[in-house]
Short mmCIF file of C-alpha atoms in Angstrom, two decimals:
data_model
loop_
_atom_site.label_atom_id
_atom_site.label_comp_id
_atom_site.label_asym_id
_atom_site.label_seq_id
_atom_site.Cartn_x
_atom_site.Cartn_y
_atom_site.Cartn_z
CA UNK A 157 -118.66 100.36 -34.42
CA UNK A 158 -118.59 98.21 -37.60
CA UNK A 159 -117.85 101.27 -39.72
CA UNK A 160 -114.66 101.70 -37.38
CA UNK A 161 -113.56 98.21 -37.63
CA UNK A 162 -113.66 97.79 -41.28
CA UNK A 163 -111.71 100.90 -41.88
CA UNK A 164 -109.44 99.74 -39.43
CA UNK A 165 -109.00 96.36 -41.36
CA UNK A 166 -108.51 98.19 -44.48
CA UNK A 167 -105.87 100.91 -42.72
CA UNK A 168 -104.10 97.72 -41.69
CA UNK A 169 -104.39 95.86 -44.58
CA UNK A 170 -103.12 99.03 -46.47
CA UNK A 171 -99.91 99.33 -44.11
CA UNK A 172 -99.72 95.49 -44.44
CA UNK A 173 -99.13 96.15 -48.13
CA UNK A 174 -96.88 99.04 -48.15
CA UNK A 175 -94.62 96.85 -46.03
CA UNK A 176 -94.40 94.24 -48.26
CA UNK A 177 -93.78 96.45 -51.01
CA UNK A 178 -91.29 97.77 -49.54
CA UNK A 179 -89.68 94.70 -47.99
CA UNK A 180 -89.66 92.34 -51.01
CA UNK A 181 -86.83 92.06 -53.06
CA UNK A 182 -86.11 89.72 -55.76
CA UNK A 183 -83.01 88.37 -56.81
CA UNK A 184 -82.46 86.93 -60.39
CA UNK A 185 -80.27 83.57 -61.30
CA UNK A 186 -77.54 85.10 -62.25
CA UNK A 187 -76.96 87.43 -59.13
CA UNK A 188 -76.49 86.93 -55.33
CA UNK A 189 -77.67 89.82 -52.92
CA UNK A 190 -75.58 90.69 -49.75
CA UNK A 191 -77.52 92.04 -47.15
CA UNK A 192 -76.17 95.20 -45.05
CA UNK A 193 -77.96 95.63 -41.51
CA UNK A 194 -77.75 98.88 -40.24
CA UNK A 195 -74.58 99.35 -42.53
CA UNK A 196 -72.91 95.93 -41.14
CA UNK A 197 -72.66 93.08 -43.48
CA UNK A 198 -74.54 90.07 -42.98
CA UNK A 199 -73.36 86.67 -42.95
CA UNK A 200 -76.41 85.04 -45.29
CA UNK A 201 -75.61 85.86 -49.37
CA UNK A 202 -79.28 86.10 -50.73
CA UNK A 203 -79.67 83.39 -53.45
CA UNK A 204 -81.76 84.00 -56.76
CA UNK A 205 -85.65 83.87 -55.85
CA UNK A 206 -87.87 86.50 -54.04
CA UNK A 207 -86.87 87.25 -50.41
CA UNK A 208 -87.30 90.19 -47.56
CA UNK A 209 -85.95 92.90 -45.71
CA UNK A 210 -86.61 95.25 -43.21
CA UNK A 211 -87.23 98.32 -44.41
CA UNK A 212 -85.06 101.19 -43.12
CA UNK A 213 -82.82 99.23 -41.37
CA UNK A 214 -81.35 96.45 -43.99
CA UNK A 215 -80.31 97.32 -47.78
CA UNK A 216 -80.10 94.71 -50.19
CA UNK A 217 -76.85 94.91 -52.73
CA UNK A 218 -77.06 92.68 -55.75
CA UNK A 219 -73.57 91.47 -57.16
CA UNK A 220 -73.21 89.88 -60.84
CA UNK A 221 -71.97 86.40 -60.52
CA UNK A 222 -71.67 85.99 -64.72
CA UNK A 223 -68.46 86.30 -66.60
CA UNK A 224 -67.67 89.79 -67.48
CA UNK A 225 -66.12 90.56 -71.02
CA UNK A 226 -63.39 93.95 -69.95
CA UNK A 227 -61.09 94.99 -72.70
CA UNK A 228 -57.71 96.16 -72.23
CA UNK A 229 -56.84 100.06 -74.01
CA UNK A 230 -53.96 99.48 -75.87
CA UNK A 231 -50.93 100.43 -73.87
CA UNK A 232 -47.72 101.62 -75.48
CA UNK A 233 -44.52 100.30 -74.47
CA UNK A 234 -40.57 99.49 -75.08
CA UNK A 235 -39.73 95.58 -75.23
CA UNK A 236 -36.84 93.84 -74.02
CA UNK A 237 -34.88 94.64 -77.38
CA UNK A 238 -35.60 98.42 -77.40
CA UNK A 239 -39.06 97.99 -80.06
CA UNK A 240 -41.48 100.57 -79.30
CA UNK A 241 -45.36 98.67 -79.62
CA UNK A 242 -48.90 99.51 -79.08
CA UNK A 243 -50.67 96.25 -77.30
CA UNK A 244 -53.91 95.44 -76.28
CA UNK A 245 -55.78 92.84 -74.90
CA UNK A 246 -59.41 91.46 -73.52
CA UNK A 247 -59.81 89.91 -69.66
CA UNK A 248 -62.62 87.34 -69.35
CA UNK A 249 -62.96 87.22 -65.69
CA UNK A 250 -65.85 86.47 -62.91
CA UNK A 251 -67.01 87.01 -59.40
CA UNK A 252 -66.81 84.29 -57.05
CA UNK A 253 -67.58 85.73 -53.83
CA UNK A 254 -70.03 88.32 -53.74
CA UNK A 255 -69.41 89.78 -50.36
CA UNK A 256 -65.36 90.36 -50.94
CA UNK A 257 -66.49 92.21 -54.41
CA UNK A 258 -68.82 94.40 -52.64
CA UNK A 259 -67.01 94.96 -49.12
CA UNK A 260 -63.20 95.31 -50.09
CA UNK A 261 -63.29 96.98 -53.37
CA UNK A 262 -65.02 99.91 -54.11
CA UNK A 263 -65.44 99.11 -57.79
CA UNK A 264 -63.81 95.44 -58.57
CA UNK A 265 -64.54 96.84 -62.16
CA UNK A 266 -62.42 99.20 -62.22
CA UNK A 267 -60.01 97.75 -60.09
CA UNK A 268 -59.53 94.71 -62.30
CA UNK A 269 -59.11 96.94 -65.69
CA UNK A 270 -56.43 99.38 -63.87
CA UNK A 271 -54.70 96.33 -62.86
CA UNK A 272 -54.67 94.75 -66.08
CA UNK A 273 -53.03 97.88 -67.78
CA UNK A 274 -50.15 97.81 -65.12
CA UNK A 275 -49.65 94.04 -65.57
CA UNK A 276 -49.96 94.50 -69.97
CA UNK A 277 -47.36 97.36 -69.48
CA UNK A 278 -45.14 94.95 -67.25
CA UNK A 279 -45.63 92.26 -69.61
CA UNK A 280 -44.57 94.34 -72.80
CA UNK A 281 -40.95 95.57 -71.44
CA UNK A 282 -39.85 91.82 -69.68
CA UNK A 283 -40.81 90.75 -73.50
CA UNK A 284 -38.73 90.47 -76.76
CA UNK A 285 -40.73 91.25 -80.14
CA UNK A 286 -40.52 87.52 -81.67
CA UNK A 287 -42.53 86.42 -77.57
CA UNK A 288 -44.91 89.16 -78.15
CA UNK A 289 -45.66 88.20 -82.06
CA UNK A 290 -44.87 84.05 -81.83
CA UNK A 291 -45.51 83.20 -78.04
CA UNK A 292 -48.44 84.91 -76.79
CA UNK A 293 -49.78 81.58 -75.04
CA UNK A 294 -46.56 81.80 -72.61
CA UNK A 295 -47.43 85.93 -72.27
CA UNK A 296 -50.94 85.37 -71.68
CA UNK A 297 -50.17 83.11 -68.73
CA UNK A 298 -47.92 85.38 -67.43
CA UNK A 299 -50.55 88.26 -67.84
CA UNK A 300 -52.99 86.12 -65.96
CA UNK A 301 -51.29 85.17 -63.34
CA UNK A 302 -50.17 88.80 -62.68
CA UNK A 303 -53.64 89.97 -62.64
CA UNK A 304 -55.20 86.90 -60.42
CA UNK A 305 -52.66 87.46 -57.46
CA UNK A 306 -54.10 90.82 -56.33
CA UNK A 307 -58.04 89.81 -57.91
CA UNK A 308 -58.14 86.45 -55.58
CA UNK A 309 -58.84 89.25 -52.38
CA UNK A 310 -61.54 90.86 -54.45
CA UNK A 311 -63.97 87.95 -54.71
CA UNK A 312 -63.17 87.97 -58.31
CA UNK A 313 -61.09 85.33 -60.02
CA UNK A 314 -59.92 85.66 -63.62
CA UNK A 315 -60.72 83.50 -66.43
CA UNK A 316 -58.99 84.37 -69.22
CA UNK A 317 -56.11 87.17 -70.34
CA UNK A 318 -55.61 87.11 -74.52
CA UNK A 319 -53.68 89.65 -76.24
CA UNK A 320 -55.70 91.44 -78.89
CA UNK A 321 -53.03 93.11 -81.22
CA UNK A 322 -49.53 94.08 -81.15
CA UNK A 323 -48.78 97.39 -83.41
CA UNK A 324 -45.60 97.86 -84.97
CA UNK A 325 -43.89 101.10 -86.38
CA UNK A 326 -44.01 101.32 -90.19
CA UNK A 327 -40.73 101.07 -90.38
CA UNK A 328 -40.34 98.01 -88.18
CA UNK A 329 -42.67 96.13 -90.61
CA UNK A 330 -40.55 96.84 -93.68
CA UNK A 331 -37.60 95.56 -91.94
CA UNK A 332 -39.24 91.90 -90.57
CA UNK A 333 -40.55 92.02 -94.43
CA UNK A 334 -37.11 92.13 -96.17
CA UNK A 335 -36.24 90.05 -93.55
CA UNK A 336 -38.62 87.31 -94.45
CA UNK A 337 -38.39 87.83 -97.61
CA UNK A 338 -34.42 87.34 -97.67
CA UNK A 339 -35.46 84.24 -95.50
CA UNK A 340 -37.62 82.94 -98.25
CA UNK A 341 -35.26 83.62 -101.57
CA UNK A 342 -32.36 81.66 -98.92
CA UNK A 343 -34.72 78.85 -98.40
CA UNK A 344 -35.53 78.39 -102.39
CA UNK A 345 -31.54 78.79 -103.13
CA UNK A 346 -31.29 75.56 -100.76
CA UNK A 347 -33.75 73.77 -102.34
CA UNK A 348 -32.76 74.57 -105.69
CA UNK A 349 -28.88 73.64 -104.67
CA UNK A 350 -30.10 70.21 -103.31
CA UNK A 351 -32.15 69.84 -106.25
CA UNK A 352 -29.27 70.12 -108.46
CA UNK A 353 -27.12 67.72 -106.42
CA UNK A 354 -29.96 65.10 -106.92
CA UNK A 355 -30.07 66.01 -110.87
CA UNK A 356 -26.26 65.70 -111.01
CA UNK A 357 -26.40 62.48 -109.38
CA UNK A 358 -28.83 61.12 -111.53
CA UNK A 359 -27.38 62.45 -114.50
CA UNK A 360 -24.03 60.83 -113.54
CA UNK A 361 -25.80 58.08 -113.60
CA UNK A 362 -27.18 57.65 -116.29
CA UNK A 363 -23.82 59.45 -118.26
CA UNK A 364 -22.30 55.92 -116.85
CA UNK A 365 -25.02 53.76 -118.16
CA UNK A 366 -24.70 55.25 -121.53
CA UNK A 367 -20.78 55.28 -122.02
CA UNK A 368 -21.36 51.48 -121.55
CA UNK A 369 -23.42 51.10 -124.60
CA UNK A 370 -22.94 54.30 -126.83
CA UNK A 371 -26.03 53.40 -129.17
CA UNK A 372 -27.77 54.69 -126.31
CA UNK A 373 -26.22 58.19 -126.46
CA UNK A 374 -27.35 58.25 -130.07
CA UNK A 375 -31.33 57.04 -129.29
CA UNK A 376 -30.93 59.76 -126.80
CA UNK A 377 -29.64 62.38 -129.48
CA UNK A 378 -32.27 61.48 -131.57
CA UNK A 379 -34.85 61.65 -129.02
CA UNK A 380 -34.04 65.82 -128.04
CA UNK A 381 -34.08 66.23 -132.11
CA UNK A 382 -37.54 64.49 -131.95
CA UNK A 383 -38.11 67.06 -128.87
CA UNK A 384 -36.76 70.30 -131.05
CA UNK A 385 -39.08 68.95 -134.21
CA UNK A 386 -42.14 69.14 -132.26
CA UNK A 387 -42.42 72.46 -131.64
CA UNK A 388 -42.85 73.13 -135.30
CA UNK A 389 -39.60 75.47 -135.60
CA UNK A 390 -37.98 76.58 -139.26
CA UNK A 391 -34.54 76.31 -138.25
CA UNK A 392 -33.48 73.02 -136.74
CA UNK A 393 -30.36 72.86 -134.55
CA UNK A 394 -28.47 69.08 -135.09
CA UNK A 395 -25.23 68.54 -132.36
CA UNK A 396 -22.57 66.94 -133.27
CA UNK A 397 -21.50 64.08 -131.25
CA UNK A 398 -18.11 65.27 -130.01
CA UNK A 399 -17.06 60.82 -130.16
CA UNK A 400 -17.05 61.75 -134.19
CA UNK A 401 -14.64 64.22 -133.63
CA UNK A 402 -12.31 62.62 -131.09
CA UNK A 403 -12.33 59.42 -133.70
CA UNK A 404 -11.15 61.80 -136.80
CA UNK A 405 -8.62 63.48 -134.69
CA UNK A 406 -7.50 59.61 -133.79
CA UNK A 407 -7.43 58.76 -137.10
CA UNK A 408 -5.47 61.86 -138.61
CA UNK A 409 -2.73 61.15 -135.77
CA UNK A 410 -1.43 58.08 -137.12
CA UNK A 411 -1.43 59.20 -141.08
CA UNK A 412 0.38 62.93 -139.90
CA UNK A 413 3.27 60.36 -137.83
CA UNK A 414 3.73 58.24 -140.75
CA UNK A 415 4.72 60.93 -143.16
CA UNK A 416 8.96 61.50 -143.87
CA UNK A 417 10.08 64.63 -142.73
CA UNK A 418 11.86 65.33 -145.80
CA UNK A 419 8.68 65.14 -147.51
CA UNK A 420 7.31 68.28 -144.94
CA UNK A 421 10.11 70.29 -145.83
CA UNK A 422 9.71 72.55 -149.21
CA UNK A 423 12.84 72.28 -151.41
CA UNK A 424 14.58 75.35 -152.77
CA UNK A 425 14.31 77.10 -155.71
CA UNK A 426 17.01 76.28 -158.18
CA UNK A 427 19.41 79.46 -159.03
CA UNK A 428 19.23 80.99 -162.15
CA UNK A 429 22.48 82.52 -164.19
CA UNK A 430 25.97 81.01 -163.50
CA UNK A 431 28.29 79.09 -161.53
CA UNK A 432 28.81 82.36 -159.00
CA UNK A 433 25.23 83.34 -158.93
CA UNK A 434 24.01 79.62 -157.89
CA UNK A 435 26.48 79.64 -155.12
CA UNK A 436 25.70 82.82 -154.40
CA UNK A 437 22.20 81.84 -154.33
CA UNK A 438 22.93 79.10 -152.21
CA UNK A 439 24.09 80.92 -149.50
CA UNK A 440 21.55 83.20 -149.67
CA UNK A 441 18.96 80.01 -148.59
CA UNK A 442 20.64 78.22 -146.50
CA UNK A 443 23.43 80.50 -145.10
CA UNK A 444 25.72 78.13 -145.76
CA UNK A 445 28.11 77.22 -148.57
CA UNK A 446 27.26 74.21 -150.61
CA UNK A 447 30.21 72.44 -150.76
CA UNK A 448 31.69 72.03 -147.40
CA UNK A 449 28.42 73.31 -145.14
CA UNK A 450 30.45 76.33 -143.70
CA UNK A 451 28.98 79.32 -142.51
CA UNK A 452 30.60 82.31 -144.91
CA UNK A 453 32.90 84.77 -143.13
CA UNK A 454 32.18 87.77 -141.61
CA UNK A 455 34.10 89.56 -144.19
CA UNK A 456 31.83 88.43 -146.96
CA UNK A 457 30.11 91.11 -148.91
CA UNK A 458 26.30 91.33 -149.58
CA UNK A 459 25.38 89.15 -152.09
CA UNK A 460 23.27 90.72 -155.21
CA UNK A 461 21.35 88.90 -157.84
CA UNK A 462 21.59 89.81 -161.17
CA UNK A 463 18.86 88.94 -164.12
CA UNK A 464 20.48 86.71 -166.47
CA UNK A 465 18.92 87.33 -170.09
CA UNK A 466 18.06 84.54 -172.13
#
């Protein structure tokens, strides 16, 4: 009879223990289990810590609560201004409601990452290039707030959208590089034209500074010989001050005006040989005849010199 009972204890004690094993569940911090009775859902989300079900008639689900790291595959797309680009991006998002992410999705996974390729592709062709290179804060919020709307039903709520990369075509990327570059050379032609206005200023200047005292203009001759000197050269170039040569030209004027213009004019050769041939030769010279100041006829025959012996 004691025999019977103790193996009775011990059959019990057995079951006892196979129930247990089978009924204890535990649940870690970073997960919530939702508890399906007979296939309908329970109202009580099982917190981290050990806990218990009935075996064969309740089935413990455990849902991830921590925030889940899903990249984007790069989608291909047109933008607004007709650029063909490859983007992708990374979704940082989180389940906030366990039940929802196990009772009306099938896999919120998957459901989040098809809906994020969708919104990336919508994003890409209501985009110019310069938004998707320069303002990806403005696209990211967009992208976000695309992907929440529908996410907010699955127990899930998104943290963070950021796009990854944006590919360009090899030929688009020559283009924005002359395009910079001609950017660039137009930036250092304004510079250097507004740094030439300031020299010309200066220089004007100081040009009116010097013409007041024009010892000056000579220390500052001397000073770009001094400046030529020092770099140790065999030839060494001297300018001229062009004031020397304005004051010779001012002193030459008055000398050339107070010359007679008789004394300018060359006086002509006496003639040679007789009476006939020095009138002849006077007529020759000046076209003229000597006495009177006539012009000779028409009818006047070529005149010819003859040698005169002596």
């Amino acid at each position: 009879m004691v025999q019977e009972l103790v193996v009775a204890i011990v059959a019990l004690l057995a079951v006892c223990g196979l129930y247990a094993a089978a009924a204890a569940r535990v649940v870690k911090q970073y997960e919530r289990g939702v508890v399906l009775r007979l296939g309908r859902l329970r109202d009580d989300v099982r917190g981290p810590g050990f806990t218990m079900v009935l075996p064969g008639i309740e089935r413990l689900r455990k849902v991830n609560m921590q925030i889940v790291t899903l990249p984007v595959p790069a989608q291909d797309g047109i933008t607004r201004d007709n650029v063909t680009v490859r983007v992708d991006a990374v979704i940082y998002f989180k389940v906030v409601d366990a039940a929802s992410a196990l009772v009306k999705v099938e896999d919120y996974r998957f459901a989040v990452s098809q809906m994020a390729q969708t919104s990336l592709r919508s994003i890409i062709g209501k985009s110019d290039l310069d938004d998707l290179l320069s303002n990806r804060e403005k696209l990211n919020e967009g992208l976000e707030l695309m992907i929440d709307s529908p996410a907010v039903g699955w127990g899930v709520q998104i943290d963070r959208v950021e796009i990854k990369d944006v590919s360009l075509p090899e030929t688009m990327k020559r283009s924005m590089a002359r395009q910079a570059e001609a950017d660039r050379e137009r930036r250092a032609r304004v510079i250097n034209a507004d740094a030439e206005l300031q020299a010309s200023k200066k220089l004007a200047e100081a040009a009116g500074e010097m013409s007041r005292q024009p010892a000056a203009l000579q220390l500052r001759l001397l000073q770009t010989v001094v400046a030529v000197a020092a770099e140790k050269n065999s030839t060494l170039v001297l300018p001229f001050p062009v004031e020397l040569l304005r004051f010779l030209e001012r002193a030459q004027q008055p000398q050339a005006a107070g010359e007679p213009r008789a004394a300018r004019t060359p006086a002509p050769e006496p003639a040679r040989g007789g009476p006939r041939e020095a009138g002849d030769a006077a007529r020759t010279l000046d076209g003229r005849a000597p006495g009177n100041g006539t012009v000779p006829s028409p009818d006047v025959g070529p005149v010819t010199r003859h040698p005169v012996a002596h």
